[in-house]
Amino acid sequence: MRKRCTAELATLDLRPGAEIQAVIDEVGARRGRPVRMVPFDLPVAAPEGFLITTADEDFIVFERRAVPLYQRQIVLHEVAHLLFQHETETVLAEDAIAMMMPSLDPGLVKRVLGREHTNSVAEQEAELLASMMGQRISPWSTDRAWDVVPEDRELVERLVRALGRADHPGTR
């Protein structure tokens, strides 16, 4: 599995500091179709990320409320499924797609690639390649400031100070 992921990684033009959009654009160019990232407030029982493939383009839907580093991992995981052309079962019905993405015609959706079985070889392979891609882009890249609801801002800022991170930019 590691050899296959390493071989796939070698085919990508990933440089340190590359933006996730550059990865998406490269995969779209390989597939000859746009790949779009769709941040979304997903229901609790939904996967944290999944692919929707239509006749003309691919959509990577991911949890908008996740921290940026985890969002990147979710997106790269789905990118890995695209690169490996993993086949999976449809896990969301057309009515669920219509509810979550009303602007997308469910009749155009050919397949939804949301994985439920994290122990499958395809899932492990996608997670490994996603981690390798993330490591290649940057070993650690996250926004040091974060969004906090106004009513919790004072508490969070006090915790940051109490933990000895006075230099931390804190909350927005």
Short mmCIF file of C-alpha atoms in Angstrom, two decimals:
data_model
loop_
_atom_site.label_atom_id
_atom_site.label_comp_id
_atom_site.label_asym_id
_atom_site.label_seq_id
_atom_site.Cartn_x
_atom_site.Cartn_y
_atom_site.Cartn_z
CA MET A 1 0.00 0.00 0.00
CA ARG A 2 2.80 2.42 0.91
CA LYS A 3 4.58 1.68 -2.40
CA ARG A 4 1.42 2.39 -4.38
CA CYS A 5 0.84 5.66 -2.48
CA THR A 6 4.48 6.69 -2.88
CA ALA A 7 4.29 6.02 -6.62
CA GLU A 8 1.10 8.10 -6.94
CA LEU A 9 2.60 10.90 -4.88
CA ALA A 10 5.61 11.00 -7.22
CA THR A 11 3.31 11.80 -10.15
CA LEU A 12 2.00 14.95 -8.47
CA ASP A 13 3.62 18.36 -8.76
CA LEU A 14 3.37 19.21 -5.05
CA ARG A 15 5.74 21.78 -3.64
CA PRO A 16 6.12 22.92 -0.04
CA GLY A 17 3.72 25.75 0.64
CA ALA A 18 1.38 24.77 -2.21
CA GLU A 19 -2.23 25.74 -1.69
CA ILE A 20 -4.88 23.04 -1.60
CA GLN A 21 -6.49 24.65 -4.66
CA ALA A 22 -3.33 23.88 -6.67
CA VAL A 23 -3.75 20.19 -5.83
CA ILE A 24 -7.43 20.34 -6.78
CA ASP A 25 -6.59 22.06 -10.08
CA GLU A 26 -3.96 19.45 -10.94
CA VAL A 27 -6.37 16.59 -10.26
CA GLY A 28 -9.06 18.35 -12.31
CA ALA A 29 -6.64 18.75 -15.22
CA ARG A 30 -5.78 15.04 -15.04
CA ARG A 31 -9.44 14.13 -15.04
CA GLY A 32 -10.27 16.62 -17.78
CA ARG A 33 -13.02 18.17 -15.68
CA PRO A 34 -13.32 20.68 -12.85
CA VAL A 35 -13.05 19.52 -9.27
CA ARG A 36 -14.74 21.91 -6.86
CA MET A 37 -14.46 22.16 -3.08
CA VAL A 38 -17.78 22.70 -1.32
CA PRO A 39 -17.58 23.64 2.37
CA PHE A 40 -20.89 22.72 3.98
CA ASP A 41 -22.47 22.45 7.43
CA LEU A 42 -23.04 18.71 7.29
CA PRO A 43 -25.57 16.94 9.52
CA VAL A 44 -24.15 15.10 12.53
CA ALA A 45 -24.73 11.64 11.04
CA ALA A 46 -23.22 12.55 7.65
CA PRO A 47 -19.67 11.71 6.63
CA GLU A 48 -17.22 14.57 7.24
CA GLY A 49 -16.40 14.59 3.55
CA PHE A 50 -17.53 12.90 0.38
CA LEU A 51 -17.44 13.16 -3.40
CA ILE A 52 -20.29 13.90 -5.73
CA THR A 53 -19.55 13.15 -9.36
CA THR A 54 -21.85 14.57 -12.03
CA ALA A 55 -21.66 14.26 -15.80
CA ASP A 56 -19.40 17.31 -16.04
CA GLU A 57 -17.57 17.89 -12.76
CA ASP A 58 -16.63 16.54 -9.36
CA PHE A 59 -17.55 18.11 -6.02
CA ILE A 60 -15.62 17.49 -2.82
CA VAL A 61 -18.04 18.29 -0.01
CA PHE A 62 -16.45 18.75 3.39
CA GLU A 63 -17.41 19.92 6.87
CA ARG A 64 -17.18 23.71 6.95
CA ARG A 65 -16.94 23.85 10.75
CA ALA A 66 -13.86 21.62 10.96
CA VAL A 67 -10.54 23.26 11.78
CA PRO A 68 -8.50 24.17 8.68
CA LEU A 69 -5.91 21.42 9.12
CA TYR A 70 -8.63 18.78 9.37
CA GLN A 71 -10.49 20.28 6.40
CA ARG A 72 -7.31 19.88 4.38
CA GLN A 73 -7.04 16.22 5.40
CA ILE A 74 -10.68 15.58 4.48
CA VAL A 75 -10.25 17.21 1.06
CA LEU A 76 -6.96 15.40 0.36
CA HIS A 77 -8.58 12.11 1.39
CA GLU A 78 -11.28 12.63 -1.23
CA VAL A 79 -8.63 13.72 -3.77
CA ALA A 80 -6.85 10.41 -3.12
CA HIS A 81 -10.04 8.52 -3.94
CA LEU A 82 -10.21 10.44 -7.24
CA LEU A 83 -6.56 9.72 -8.03
CA PHE A 84 -6.93 6.02 -7.32
CA GLN A 85 -10.35 5.92 -9.01
CA HIS A 86 -11.77 3.99 -6.08
CA GLU A 87 -15.23 2.58 -6.62
CA THR A 88 -17.65 2.68 -3.71
CA GLU A 89 -21.30 2.31 -2.96
CA THR A 90 -23.71 5.20 -3.04
CA VAL A 91 -24.37 6.18 0.56
CA LEU A 92 -26.59 9.24 0.11
CA ALA A 93 -29.95 9.14 -1.59
CA GLU A 94 -30.90 11.76 -4.18
CA ASP A 95 -33.34 13.37 -1.72
CA ALA A 96 -30.49 13.82 0.77
CA ILE A 97 -28.39 15.47 -1.91
CA ALA A 98 -31.29 17.75 -2.83
CA MET A 99 -31.67 18.75 0.83
CA MET A 100 -27.96 19.38 1.38
CA MET A 101 -27.27 21.04 -1.97
CA PRO A 102 -30.52 22.39 -3.40
CA SER A 103 -28.74 24.08 -6.31
CA LEU A 104 -27.39 20.73 -7.55
CA ASP A 105 -29.89 18.73 -9.58
CA PRO A 106 -29.96 15.25 -7.99
CA GLY A 107 -30.87 13.78 -11.38
CA LEU A 108 -27.42 14.74 -12.67
CA VAL A 109 -25.63 12.97 -9.87
CA LYS A 110 -24.05 9.76 -11.08
CA ARG A 111 -22.55 8.69 -7.81
CA VAL A 112 -21.82 9.87 -4.35
CA LEU A 113 -18.62 8.56 -2.88
CA GLY A 114 -19.08 8.73 0.86
CA ARG A 115 -17.26 5.99 2.64
CA GLU A 116 -18.60 4.39 5.77
CA HIS A 117 -16.12 1.55 6.13
CA THR A 118 -12.86 3.02 7.39
CA ASN A 119 -11.25 -0.41 7.59
CA SER A 120 -11.44 -1.04 3.84
CA VAL A 121 -8.24 -1.09 1.82
CA ALA A 122 -9.52 1.83 -0.30
CA GLU A 123 -10.11 3.93 2.81
CA GLN A 124 -6.72 3.12 4.29
CA GLU A 125 -5.04 3.83 0.97
CA ALA A 126 -6.86 7.16 0.58
CA GLU A 127 -5.97 8.19 4.13
CA LEU A 128 -2.31 7.27 3.67
CA LEU A 129 -1.99 9.17 0.38
CA ALA A 130 -3.84 12.16 1.88
CA SER A 131 -1.38 12.23 4.77
CA MET A 132 1.57 11.96 2.39
CA MET A 133 0.23 14.79 0.23
CA GLY A 134 -0.37 16.94 3.29
CA GLN A 135 3.15 16.26 4.54
CA ARG A 136 4.59 17.20 1.15
CA ILE A 137 2.66 20.48 1.05
CA SER A 138 3.54 21.41 4.62
CA PRO A 139 4.33 19.37 7.69
CA TRP A 140 2.12 21.67 9.75
CA SER A 141 0.04 24.51 8.44
CA THR A 142 -2.87 25.90 10.31
CA ASP A 143 -4.24 29.35 10.89
CA ARG A 144 -3.06 30.49 14.32
CA ALA A 145 -6.20 32.57 14.85
CA TRP A 146 -9.61 30.96 14.95
CA ASP A 147 -13.24 31.92 14.85
CA VAL A 148 -14.94 31.93 18.23
CA VAL A 149 -18.52 32.92 18.85
CA PRO A 150 -18.60 36.34 20.57
CA GLU A 151 -20.09 35.03 23.81
CA ASP A 152 -17.13 32.61 24.26
CA ARG A 153 -14.32 34.94 23.14
CA GLU A 154 -13.42 36.26 26.60
CA LEU A 155 -13.22 32.76 28.08
CA VAL A 156 -11.03 31.49 25.23
CA GLU A 157 -8.68 34.47 25.47
CA ARG A 158 -8.31 33.91 29.24
CA LEU A 159 -7.49 30.24 28.63
CA VAL A 160 -4.88 31.17 26.03
CA ARG A 161 -3.23 33.57 28.50
CA ALA A 162 -3.44 31.03 31.35
CA LEU A 163 -1.72 28.41 29.20
CA GLY A 164 1.21 30.75 28.67
CA ARG A 165 0.54 31.65 25.08
CA ALA A 166 0.51 35.43 25.44
CA ASP A 167 2.12 35.72 22.00
CA HIS A 168 -0.72 33.76 20.38
CA PRO A 169 -2.85 35.96 18.11
CA GLY A 170 -5.93 34.41 19.70
CA THR A 171 -9.39 34.79 18.33
CA ARG A 172 -10.96 36.77 15.56
#
